[in-house]
mmCIF file of N, CA and C in Angstrom:
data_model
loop_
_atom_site.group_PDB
_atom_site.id
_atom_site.type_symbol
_atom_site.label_atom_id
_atom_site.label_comp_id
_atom_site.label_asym_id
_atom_site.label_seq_id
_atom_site.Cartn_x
_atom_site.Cartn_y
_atom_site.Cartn_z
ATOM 1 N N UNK A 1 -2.254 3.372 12.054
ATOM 2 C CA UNK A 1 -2.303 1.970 12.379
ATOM 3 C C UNK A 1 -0.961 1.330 12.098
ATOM 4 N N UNK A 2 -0.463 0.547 12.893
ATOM 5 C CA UNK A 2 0.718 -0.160 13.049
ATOM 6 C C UNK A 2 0.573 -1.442 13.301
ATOM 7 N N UNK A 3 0.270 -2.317 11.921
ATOM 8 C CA UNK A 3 0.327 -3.823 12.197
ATOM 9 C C UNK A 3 1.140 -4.265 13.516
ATOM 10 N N UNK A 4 2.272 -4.146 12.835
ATOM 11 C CA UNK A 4 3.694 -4.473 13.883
ATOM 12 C C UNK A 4 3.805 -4.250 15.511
ATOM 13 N N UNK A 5 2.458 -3.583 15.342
ATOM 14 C CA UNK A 5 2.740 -3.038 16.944
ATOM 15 C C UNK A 5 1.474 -3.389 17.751
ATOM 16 N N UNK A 6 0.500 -4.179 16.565
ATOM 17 C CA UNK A 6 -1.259 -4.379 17.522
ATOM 18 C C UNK A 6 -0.706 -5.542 18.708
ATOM 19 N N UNK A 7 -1.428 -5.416 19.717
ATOM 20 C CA UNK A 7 -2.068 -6.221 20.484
ATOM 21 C C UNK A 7 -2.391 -7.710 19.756
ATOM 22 N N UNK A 8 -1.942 -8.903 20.565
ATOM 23 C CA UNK A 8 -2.535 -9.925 19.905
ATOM 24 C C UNK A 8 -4.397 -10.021 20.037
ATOM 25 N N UNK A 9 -4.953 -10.640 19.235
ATOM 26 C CA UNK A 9 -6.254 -10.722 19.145
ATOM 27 C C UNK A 9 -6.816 -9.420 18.318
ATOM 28 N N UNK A 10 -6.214 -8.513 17.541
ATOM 29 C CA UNK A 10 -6.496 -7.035 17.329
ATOM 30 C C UNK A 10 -6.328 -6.602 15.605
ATOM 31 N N UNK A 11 -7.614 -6.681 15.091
ATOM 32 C CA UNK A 11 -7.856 -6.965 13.476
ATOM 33 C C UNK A 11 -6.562 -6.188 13.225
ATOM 34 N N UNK A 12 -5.778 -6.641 11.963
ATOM 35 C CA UNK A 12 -5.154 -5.983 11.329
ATOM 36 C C UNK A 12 -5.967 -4.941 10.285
ATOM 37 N N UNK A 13 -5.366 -3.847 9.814
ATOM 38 C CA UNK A 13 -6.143 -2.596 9.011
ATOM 39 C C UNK A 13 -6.683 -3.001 7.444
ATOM 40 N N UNK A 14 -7.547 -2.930 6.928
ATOM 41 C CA UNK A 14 -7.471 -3.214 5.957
ATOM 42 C C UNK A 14 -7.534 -2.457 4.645
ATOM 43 N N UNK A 15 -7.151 -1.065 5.262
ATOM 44 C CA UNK A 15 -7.003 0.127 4.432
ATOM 45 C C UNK A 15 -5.845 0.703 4.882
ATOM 46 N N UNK A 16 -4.724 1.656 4.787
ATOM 47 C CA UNK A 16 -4.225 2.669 5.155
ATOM 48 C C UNK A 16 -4.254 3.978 4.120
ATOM 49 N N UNK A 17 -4.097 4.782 5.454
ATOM 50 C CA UNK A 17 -3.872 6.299 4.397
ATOM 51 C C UNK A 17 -2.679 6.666 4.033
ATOM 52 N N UNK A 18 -2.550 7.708 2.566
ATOM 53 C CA UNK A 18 -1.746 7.578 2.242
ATOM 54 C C UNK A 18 -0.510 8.158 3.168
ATOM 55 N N UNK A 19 -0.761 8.944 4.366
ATOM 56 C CA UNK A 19 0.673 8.858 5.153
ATOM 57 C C UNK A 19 1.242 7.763 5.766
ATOM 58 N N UNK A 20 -0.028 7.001 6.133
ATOM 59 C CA UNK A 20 0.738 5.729 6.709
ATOM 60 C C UNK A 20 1.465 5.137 5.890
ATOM 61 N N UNK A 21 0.647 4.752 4.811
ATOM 62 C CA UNK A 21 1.846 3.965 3.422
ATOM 63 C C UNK A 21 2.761 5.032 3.579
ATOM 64 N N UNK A 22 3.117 6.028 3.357
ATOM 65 C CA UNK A 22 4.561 6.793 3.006
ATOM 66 C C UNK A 22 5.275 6.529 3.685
ATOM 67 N N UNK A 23 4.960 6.496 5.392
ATOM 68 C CA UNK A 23 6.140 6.157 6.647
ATOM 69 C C UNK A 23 6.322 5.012 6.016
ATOM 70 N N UNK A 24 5.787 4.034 6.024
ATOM 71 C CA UNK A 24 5.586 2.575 5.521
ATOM 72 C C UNK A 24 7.148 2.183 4.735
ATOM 73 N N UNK A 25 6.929 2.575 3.669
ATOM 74 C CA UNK A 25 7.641 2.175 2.126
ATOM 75 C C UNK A 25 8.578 3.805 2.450
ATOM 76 N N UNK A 26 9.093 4.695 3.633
ATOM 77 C CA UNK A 26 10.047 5.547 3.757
ATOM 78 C C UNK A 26 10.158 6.853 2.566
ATOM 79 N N UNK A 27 8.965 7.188 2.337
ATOM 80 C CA UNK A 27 8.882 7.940 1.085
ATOM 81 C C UNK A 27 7.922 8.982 2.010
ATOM 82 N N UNK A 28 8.112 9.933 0.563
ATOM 83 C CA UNK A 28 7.086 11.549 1.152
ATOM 84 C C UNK A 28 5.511 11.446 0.757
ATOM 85 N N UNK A 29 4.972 11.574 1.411
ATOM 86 C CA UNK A 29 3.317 11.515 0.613
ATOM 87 C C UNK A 29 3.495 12.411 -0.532
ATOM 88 N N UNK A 30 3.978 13.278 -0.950
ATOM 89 C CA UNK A 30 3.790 14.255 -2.188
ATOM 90 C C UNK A 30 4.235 12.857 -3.289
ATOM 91 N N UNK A 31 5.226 11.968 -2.838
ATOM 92 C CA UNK A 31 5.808 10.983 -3.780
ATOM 93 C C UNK A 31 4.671 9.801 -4.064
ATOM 94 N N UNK A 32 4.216 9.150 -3.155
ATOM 95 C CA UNK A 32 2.671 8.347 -2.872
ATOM 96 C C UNK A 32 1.547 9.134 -3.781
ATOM 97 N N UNK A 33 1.207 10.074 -3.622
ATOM 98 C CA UNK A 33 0.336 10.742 -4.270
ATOM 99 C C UNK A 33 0.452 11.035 -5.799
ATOM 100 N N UNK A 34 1.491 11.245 -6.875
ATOM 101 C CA UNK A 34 2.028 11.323 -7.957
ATOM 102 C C UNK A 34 2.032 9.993 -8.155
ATOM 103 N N UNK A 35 2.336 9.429 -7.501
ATOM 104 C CA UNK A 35 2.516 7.582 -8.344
ATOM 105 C C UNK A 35 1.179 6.772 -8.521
ATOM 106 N N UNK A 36 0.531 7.758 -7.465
ATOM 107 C CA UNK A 36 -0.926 6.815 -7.273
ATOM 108 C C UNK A 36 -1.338 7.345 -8.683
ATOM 109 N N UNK A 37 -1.361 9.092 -8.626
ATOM 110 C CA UNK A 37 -2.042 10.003 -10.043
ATOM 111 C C UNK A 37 -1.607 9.385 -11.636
ATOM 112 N N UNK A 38 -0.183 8.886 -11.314
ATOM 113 C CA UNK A 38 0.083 8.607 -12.443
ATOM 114 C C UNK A 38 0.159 6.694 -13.010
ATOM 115 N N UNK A 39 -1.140 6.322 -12.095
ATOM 116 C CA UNK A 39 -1.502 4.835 -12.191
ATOM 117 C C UNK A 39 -0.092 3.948 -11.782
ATOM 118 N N UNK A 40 0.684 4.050 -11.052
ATOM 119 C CA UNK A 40 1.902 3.509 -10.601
ATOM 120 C C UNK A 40 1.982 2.918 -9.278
ATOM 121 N N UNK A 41 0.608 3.257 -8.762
ATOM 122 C CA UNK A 41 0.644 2.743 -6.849
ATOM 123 C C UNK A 41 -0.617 2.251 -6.976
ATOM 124 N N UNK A 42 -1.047 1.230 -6.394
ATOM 125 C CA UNK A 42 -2.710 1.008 -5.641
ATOM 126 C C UNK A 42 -3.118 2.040 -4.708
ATOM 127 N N UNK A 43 -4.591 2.258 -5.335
ATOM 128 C CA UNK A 43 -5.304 3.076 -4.278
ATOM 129 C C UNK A 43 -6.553 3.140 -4.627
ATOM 130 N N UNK A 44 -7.391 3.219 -3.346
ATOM 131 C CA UNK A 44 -8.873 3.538 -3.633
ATOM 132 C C UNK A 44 -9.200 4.860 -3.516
ATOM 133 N N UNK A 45 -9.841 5.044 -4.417
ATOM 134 C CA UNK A 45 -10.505 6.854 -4.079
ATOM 135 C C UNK A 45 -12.255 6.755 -3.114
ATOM 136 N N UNK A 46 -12.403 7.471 -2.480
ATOM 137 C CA UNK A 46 -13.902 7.297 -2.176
ATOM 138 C C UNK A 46 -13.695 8.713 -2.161
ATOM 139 N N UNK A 47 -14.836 9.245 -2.914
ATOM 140 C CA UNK A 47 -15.072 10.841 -2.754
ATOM 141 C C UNK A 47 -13.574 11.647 -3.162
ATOM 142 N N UNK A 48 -13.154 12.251 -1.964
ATOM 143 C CA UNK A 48 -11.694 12.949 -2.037
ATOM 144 C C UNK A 48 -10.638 12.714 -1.561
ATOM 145 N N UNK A 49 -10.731 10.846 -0.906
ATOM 146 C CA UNK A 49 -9.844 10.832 0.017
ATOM 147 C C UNK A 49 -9.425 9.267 -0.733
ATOM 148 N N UNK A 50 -7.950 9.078 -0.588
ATOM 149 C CA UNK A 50 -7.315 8.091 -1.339
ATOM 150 C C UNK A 50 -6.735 7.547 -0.080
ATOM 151 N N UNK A 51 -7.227 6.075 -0.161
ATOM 152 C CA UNK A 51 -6.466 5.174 1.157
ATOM 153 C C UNK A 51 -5.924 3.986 0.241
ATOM 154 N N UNK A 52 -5.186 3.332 0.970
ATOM 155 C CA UNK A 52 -4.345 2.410 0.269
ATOM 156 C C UNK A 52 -4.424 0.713 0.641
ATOM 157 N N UNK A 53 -5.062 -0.385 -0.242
ATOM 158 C CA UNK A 53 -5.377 -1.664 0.629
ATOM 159 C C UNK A 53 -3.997 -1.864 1.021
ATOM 160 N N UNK A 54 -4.575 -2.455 2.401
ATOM 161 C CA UNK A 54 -3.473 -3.173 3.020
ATOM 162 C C UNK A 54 -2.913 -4.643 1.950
ATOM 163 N N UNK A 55 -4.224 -5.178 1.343
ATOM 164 C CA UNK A 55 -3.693 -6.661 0.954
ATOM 165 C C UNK A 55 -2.575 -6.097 -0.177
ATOM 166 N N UNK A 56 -2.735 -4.948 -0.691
ATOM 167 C CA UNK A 56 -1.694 -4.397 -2.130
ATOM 168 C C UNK A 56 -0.789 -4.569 -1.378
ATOM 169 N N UNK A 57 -0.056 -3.783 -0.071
ATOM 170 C CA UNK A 57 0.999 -3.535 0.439
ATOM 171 C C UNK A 57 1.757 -5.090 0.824
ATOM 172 N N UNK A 58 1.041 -5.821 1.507
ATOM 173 C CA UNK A 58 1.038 -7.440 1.904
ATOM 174 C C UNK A 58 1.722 -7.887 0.613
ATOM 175 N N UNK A 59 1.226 -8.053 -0.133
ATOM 176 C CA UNK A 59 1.290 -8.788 -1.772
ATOM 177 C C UNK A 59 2.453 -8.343 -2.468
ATOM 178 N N UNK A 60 3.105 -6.630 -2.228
ATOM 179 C CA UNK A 60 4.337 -5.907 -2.519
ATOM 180 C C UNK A 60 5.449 -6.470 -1.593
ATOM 181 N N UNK A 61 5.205 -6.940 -0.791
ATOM 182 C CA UNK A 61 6.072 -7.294 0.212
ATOM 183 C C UNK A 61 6.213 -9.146 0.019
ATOM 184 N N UNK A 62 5.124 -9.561 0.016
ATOM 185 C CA UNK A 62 5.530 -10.938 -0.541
ATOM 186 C C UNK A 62 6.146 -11.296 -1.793
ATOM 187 N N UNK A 63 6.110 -10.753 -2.668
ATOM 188 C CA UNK A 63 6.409 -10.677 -4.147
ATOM 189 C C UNK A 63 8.131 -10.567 -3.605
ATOM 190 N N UNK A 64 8.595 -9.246 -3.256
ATOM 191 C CA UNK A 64 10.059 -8.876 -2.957
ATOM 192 C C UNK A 64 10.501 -10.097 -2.308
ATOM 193 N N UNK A 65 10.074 -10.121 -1.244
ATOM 194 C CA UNK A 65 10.822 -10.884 -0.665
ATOM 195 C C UNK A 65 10.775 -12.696 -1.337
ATOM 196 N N UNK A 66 9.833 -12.827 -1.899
ATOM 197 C CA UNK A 66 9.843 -14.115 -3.175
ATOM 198 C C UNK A 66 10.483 -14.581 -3.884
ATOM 199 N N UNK A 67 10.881 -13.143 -4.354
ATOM 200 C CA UNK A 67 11.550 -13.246 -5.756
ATOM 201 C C UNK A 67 13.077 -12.961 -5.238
ATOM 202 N N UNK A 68 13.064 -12.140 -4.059
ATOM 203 C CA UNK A 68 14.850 -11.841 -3.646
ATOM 204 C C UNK A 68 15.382 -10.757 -4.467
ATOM 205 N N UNK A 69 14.219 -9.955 -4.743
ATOM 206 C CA UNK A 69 14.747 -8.126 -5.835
ATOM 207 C C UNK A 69 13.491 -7.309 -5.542
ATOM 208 N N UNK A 70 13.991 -5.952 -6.401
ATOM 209 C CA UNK A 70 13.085 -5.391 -6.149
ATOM 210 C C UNK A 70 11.755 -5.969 -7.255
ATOM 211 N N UNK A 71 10.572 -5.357 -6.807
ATOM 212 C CA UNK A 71 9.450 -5.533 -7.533
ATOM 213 C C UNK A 71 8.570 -4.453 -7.431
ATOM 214 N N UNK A 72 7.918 -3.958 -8.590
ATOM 215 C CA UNK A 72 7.754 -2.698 -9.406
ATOM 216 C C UNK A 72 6.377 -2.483 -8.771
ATOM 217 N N UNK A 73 6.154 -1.579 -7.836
ATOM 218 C CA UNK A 73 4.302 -0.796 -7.391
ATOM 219 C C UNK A 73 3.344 -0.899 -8.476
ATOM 220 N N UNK A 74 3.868 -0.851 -9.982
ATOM 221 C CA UNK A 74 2.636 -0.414 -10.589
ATOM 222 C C UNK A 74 2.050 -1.649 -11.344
ATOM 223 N N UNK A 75 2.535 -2.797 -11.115
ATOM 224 C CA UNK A 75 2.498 -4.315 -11.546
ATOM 225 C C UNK A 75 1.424 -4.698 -10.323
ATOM 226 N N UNK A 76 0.819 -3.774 -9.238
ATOM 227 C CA UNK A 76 0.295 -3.878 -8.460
ATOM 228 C C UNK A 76 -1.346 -3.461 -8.318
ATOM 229 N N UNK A 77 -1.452 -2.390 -9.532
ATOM 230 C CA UNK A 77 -2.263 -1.817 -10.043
ATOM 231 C C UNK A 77 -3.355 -2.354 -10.361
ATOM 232 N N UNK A 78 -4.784 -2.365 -9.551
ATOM 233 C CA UNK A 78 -5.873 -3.170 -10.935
ATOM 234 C C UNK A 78 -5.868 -4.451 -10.144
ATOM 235 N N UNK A 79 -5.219 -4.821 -9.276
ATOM 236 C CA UNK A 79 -4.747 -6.354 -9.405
ATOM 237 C C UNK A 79 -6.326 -6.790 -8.594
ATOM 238 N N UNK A 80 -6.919 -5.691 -7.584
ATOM 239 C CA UNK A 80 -8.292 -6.894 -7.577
ATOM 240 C C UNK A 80 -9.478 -5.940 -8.017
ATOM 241 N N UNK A 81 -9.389 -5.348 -9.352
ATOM 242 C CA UNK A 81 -10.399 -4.739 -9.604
ATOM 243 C C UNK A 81 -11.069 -6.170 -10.566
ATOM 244 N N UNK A 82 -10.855 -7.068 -10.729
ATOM 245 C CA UNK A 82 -11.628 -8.120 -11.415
ATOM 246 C C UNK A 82 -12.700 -8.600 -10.971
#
């Protein structure tokens, strides 16, 4: 799924997997996958398969560009398990 590229009128995703996040953020899934393991990335597990909310990725991207630096994935963590 490619926000950037839907059709107008055409839900945006509200999950991705973890390859999409990797193209995403220009990283290797082996790298996505270790950060998720080591509580450093958002992700949902269902069963065996780890997808990634879109609103985490949204919220990583508003934050950066907010603040005008980088801003840290794992400050991202948890954030709507409340």
């Amino acid at each position: 799924m490619k926000p950037w590229s839907q059709a107008p009128g055409e839900r945006s995703p509200k999950f991705y997997s973890v390859a999409e996040a990797a193209r995403m953020f220009q990283t290797s899934q082996m790298t996505l996958y270790r950060a998720i393991a080591d509580n450093q990335f958002p992700a949902v597990r269902i069963r065996g398969r780890l997808i990634i909310p879109a609103v985490a990725v949204e919220r990583m991207i508003e934050a950066a560009l907010g603040s005008n630096s980088a801003v840290d994935a794992a400050d991202f963590v948890g954030e709507g398990a409340a």
